[in-house]
Amino acid sequence: MSETFVIVGAGLAGAKAAETLRAEGFEGRIVLVGEESARPYERPPLSKGYLLGKDPRDKAFVHDTGWYGEKDIELVLGVRATELDTARRTVILDEFEPLRYDKLLLATGSRVRELDVPGATLNGVRYLRTLPDSDRLVEALLPGAHVVIVGAGWIGLETAAAAREHGATVTLVEVADLPLQRVLGDEVAQVFADLHRAHGVDLRFGTGVAEFVGSTGVMTSVKLTDGTEVPAAAAIVGVGITPNTELAAAAGLTVDNGVVTDAALRTSDPRVYACGDVANSENPLLGRRIRVEHWANALNGGPAAAKAMLGQQVVYDRVPYFFSDQYDLGMEYSGWVEPGGYDRVVFRGDPAVKDGKAPEFVAFWVKDGRVLAGMNVNVWDAQDDIQKLVRAGYAGTIVDLDRLADPGTPLTDLAG
Ligand SMILES: Cc1cc2nc3c(=O)[nH]c(=O)nc-3n(C[C@H](O)[C@H](O)[C@H](O)COP(=O)(O)OP(=O)(O)OC[C@H]3O[C@@H](n4cnc5c(N)ncnc54)[C@H](O)[C@@H]3O)c2cc1C
């Protein structure tokens, strides 16, 4: 009897898992179920090239329309999985026949965290997660329009950059003292504050949203917790995401800030796997469980989970990686540092924003002489070496910090 593998969640992780199952020779039935009506797509363009009108919509999709048929992958779109019965090995779908599985992959990703303040349902209060969200946002980013962005995380900052490039006036509101403060720490967070200020963004730190104000259902201004009020036709909220764990939790799988998996991406049920944003997976390199909300983890986690489902030996121990583009700044980051989990940032190059131009540098987050993370800003071809340094750092290798800071010392020499 041929086996059936069901993948719930038709995002990047789910699509890459389906691709890998076929590439590795799986000949059974593959069903990829997704709640959204669009076939699997990548989300990074939604706040960058696509939002800016530079990249076509088609570029965001993981595969061509015809690819799923060619690979005999059943794509069930616009359908939500509502229940998982692990004893009967069955997934219940909304208005669709139940699916029995031999192995199941949860790739349900995450959803935006919503602000619970007065006026939150007014027309003009927006979030960014999906293609339709991005389409709606473009309509709000008109030249001269006043936009308030709530949250100076990656989504907020990229959206602020896109809004400025569209010619909108932007006020960015953030409860912390700097953008990305928890992720990057003060030293590097300052670069992003300087960059956005240089591009004319009105930065309001140390304050949050008290209320979205409007009349006849339409937002007209945003009242902040510091008592000020900012007139605006649109507010774009980017205050984090929540993993879609409900299906797993109701089925009795272990859930703790995501669906808990081992290093082979297997959940507490041996026939059920999880990957991408929704998984909180043991990472042997870091010696702990982590949940990574980034593109590369979906891109690589999907294939890793697929191989594990096929019974291959899998140890998913990648160095966490992400990237961002804002104005003329492009960056990549590899590694893992808890807030305050470093004692020093070593800069290779000058991180100062001068004349509104993004700097070129590499930053390393170091603890006890070990590199735990590195970020290259407008410096390219450094990632392989940064990842080697991070791997070495987590293995206990201490580097000479003067040489680390010295652009004359090839990173390859330090990475070994
Ligand atoms: C605007 C934006 C920009 C981004 N930019 C970057 C970037 O520059 N760099 C970077 O590293 N990362 C970026 N990310 C993060 C990256 O896109 C995510 O980490 C990635 O999308 C995670 O992929 P996933 O497949 O795990 O989950 P998702 O992309 O969330 O896909 C999961 C899918 O499962 C569906 N689903 C959920 N529950 C069910 C259910 N019960 N039944 C059926 N279907 C269900 C969802 O509707 C969704 O379509 C960005 C994210 C956004 C939103």
Tab-separated table of N, CA and C in Angstrom, residues 8 80-87 90-92 101 104-109 111 243-261 265-269 272-275 278-280:
chain	number	residue	atom	x	y	z
A	8	VAL	N	0.373	20.237	6.473
A	8	VAL	CA	-0.588	21.302	6.791
A	8	VAL	C	0.176	22.619	6.857
A	80	ARG	N	-8.901	25.209	5.627
A	80	ARG	CA	-8.238	25.217	6.926
A	80	ARG	C	-8.307	23.838	7.570
A	81	ALA	N	-7.216	23.382	8.108
A	81	ALA	CA	-7.230	22.159	8.921
A	81	ALA	C	-7.723	22.558	10.307
A	82	THR	N	-8.791	21.916	10.749
A	82	THR	CA	-9.416	22.364	12.001
A	82	THR	C	-9.114	21.435	13.172
A	83	GLU	N	-8.721	20.211	12.874
A	83	GLU	CA	-8.498	19.268	13.968
A	83	GLU	C	-7.527	18.186	13.535
A	84	LEU	N	-6.754	17.752	14.505
A	84	LEU	CA	-5.797	16.685	14.241
A	84	LEU	C	-6.075	15.557	15.237
A	85	ASP	N	-6.354	14.385	14.684
A	85	ASP	CA	-6.619	13.223	15.544
A	85	ASP	C	-5.440	12.263	15.358
A	86	THR	N	-4.515	12.316	16.288
A	86	THR	CA	-3.279	11.530	16.108
A	86	THR	C	-3.544	10.028	16.309
A	87	ALA	N	-4.555	9.676	17.111
A	87	ALA	CA	-4.854	8.253	17.316
A	87	ALA	C	-5.369	7.630	16.014
A	90	THR	N	-5.614	11.195	11.441
A	90	THR	CA	-6.531	11.896	10.536
A	90	THR	C	-6.492	13.401	10.782
A	91	VAL	N	-6.513	14.156	9.693
A	91	VAL	CA	-6.639	15.608	9.790
A	91	VAL	C	-8.040	15.971	9.316
A	92	ILE	N	-8.746	16.730	10.151
A	92	ILE	CA	-10.086	17.180	9.761
A	92	ILE	C	-9.934	18.546	9.092
A	101	TYR	N	-3.442	10.064	7.266
A	101	TYR	CA	-2.025	10.195	6.904
A	101	TYR	C	-1.200	9.065	7.504
A	104	LEU	N	2.707	13.148	9.000
A	104	LEU	CA	2.123	14.488	8.901
A	104	LEU	C	3.197	15.527	9.199
A	105	LEU	N	3.174	16.606	8.432
A	105	LEU	CA	4.080	17.722	8.717
A	105	LEU	C	3.257	18.958	9.046
A	106	LEU	N	3.551	19.556	10.191
A	106	LEU	CA	2.912	20.817	10.555
A	106	LEU	C	3.832	21.958	10.125
A	107	ALA	N	3.382	22.724	9.157
A	107	ALA	CA	4.151	23.880	8.671
A	107	ALA	C	3.208	25.079	8.666
A	108	THR	N	2.539	25.258	9.794
A	108	THR	CA	1.443	26.230	9.878
A	108	THR	C	1.922	27.664	10.122
A	109	GLY	N	3.230	27.850	10.296
A	109	GLY	CA	3.773	29.207	10.366
A	109	GLY	C	3.267	30.016	11.535
A	111	ARG	N	1.127	33.985	12.719
A	111	ARG	CA	0.203	35.067	12.331
A	111	ARG	C	0.581	36.322	13.115
A	243	PRO	N	3.095	31.941	16.843
A	243	PRO	CA	3.083	30.697	16.059
A	243	PRO	C	1.700	30.048	16.073
A	244	ASN	N	1.316	29.460	14.937
A	244	ASN	CA	-0.007	28.811	14.815
A	244	ASN	C	0.062	27.391	15.382
A	245	THR	N	-0.019	27.295	16.702
A	245	THR	CA	0.180	26.013	17.380
A	245	THR	C	-1.126	25.339	17.794
A	246	GLU	N	-2.274	25.984	17.538
A	246	GLU	CA	-3.538	25.518	18.116
A	246	GLU	C	-3.850	24.066	17.743
A	247	LEU	N	-3.617	23.736	16.465
A	247	LEU	CA	-3.906	22.380	15.989
A	247	LEU	C	-3.096	21.357	16.795
A	248	ALA	N	-1.829	21.648	16.962
A	248	ALA	CA	-0.930	20.741	17.683
A	248	ALA	C	-1.313	20.651	19.157
A	249	ALA	N	-1.598	21.807	19.743
A	249	ALA	CA	-1.911	21.828	21.177
A	249	ALA	C	-3.188	21.038	21.457
A	250	ALA	N	-4.225	21.260	20.625
A	250	ALA	CA	-5.491	20.553	20.840
A	250	ALA	C	-5.328	19.051	20.645
A	251	ALA	N	-4.341	18.657	19.831
A	251	ALA	CA	-4.114	17.215	19.596
A	251	ALA	C	-3.255	16.599	20.700
A	252	GLY	N	-2.805	17.430	21.623
A	252	GLY	CA	-2.022	16.902	22.747
A	252	GLY	C	-0.526	16.828	22.475
A	253	LEU	N	-0.061	17.409	21.371
A	253	LEU	CA	1.379	17.446	21.122
A	253	LEU	C	2.029	18.438	22.083
A	254	THR	N	3.302	18.234	22.356
A	254	THR	CA	3.980	19.160	23.262
A	254	THR	C	4.187	20.504	22.558
A	255	VAL	N	3.682	21.545	23.211
A	255	VAL	CA	3.779	22.904	22.663
A	255	VAL	C	4.359	23.800	23.750
A	256	ASP	N	5.383	24.540	23.372
A	256	ASP	CA	5.995	25.476	24.313
A	256	ASP	C	6.664	26.551	23.456
A	257	ASN	N	6.027	27.674	23.299
A	257	ASN	CA	6.499	28.695	22.359
A	257	ASN	C	6.760	28.047	20.998
A	258	GLY	N	5.764	27.407	20.448
A	258	GLY	CA	5.908	26.667	19.186
A	258	GLY	C	5.711	25.185	19.443
A	259	VAL	N	5.638	24.442	18.345
A	259	VAL	CA	5.504	22.987	18.465
A	259	VAL	C	6.899	22.436	18.742
A	260	VAL	N	7.030	21.747	19.846
A	260	VAL	CA	8.356	21.278	20.266
A	260	VAL	C	8.775	20.074	19.415
A	261	THR	N	10.018	20.149	18.896
A	261	THR	CA	10.548	19.003	18.143
A	261	THR	C	11.964	18.681	18.624
A	265	LEU	N	13.352	17.274	13.825
A	265	LEU	CA	12.088	17.977	13.583
A	265	LEU	C	10.857	17.097	13.813
A	266	ARG	N	11.050	16.063	14.681
A	266	ARG	CA	9.952	15.175	15.052
A	266	ARG	C	9.293	15.725	16.313
A	267	THR	N	7.954	15.763	16.305
A	267	THR	CA	7.235	16.268	17.486
A	267	THR	C	7.126	15.153	18.535
A	268	SER	N	6.325	15.397	19.555
A	268	SER	CA	6.152	14.386	20.601
A	268	SER	C	5.367	13.179	20.086
A	269	ASP	N	4.759	13.296	18.893
A	269	ASP	CA	4.147	12.126	18.235
A	269	ASP	C	5.103	11.687	17.120
A	272	VAL	N	4.411	12.677	13.499
A	272	VAL	CA	4.124	14.087	13.191
A	272	VAL	C	5.401	14.922	13.324
A	273	TYR	N	5.659	15.737	12.329
A	273	TYR	CA	6.851	16.578	12.275
A	273	TYR	C	6.422	18.041	12.222
A	274	ALA	N	7.340	18.934	12.543
A	274	ALA	CA	7.025	20.374	12.442
A	274	ALA	C	8.268	21.121	11.978
A	275	CYS	N	8.046	22.174	11.200
A	275	CYS	CA	9.184	22.966	10.715
A	275	CYS	C	8.740	24.392	10.427
A	278	VAL	N	6.643	27.718	12.954
A	278	VAL	CA	5.836	27.140	14.043
A	278	VAL	C	6.633	26.208	14.951
A	279	ALA	N	7.815	25.796	14.499
A	279	ALA	CA	8.556	24.765	15.248
A	279	ALA	C	9.523	25.373	16.250
A	280	ASN	N	9.550	24.798	17.415
A	280	ASN	CA	10.557	25.157	18.419
A	280	ASN	C	11.452	23.922	18.548
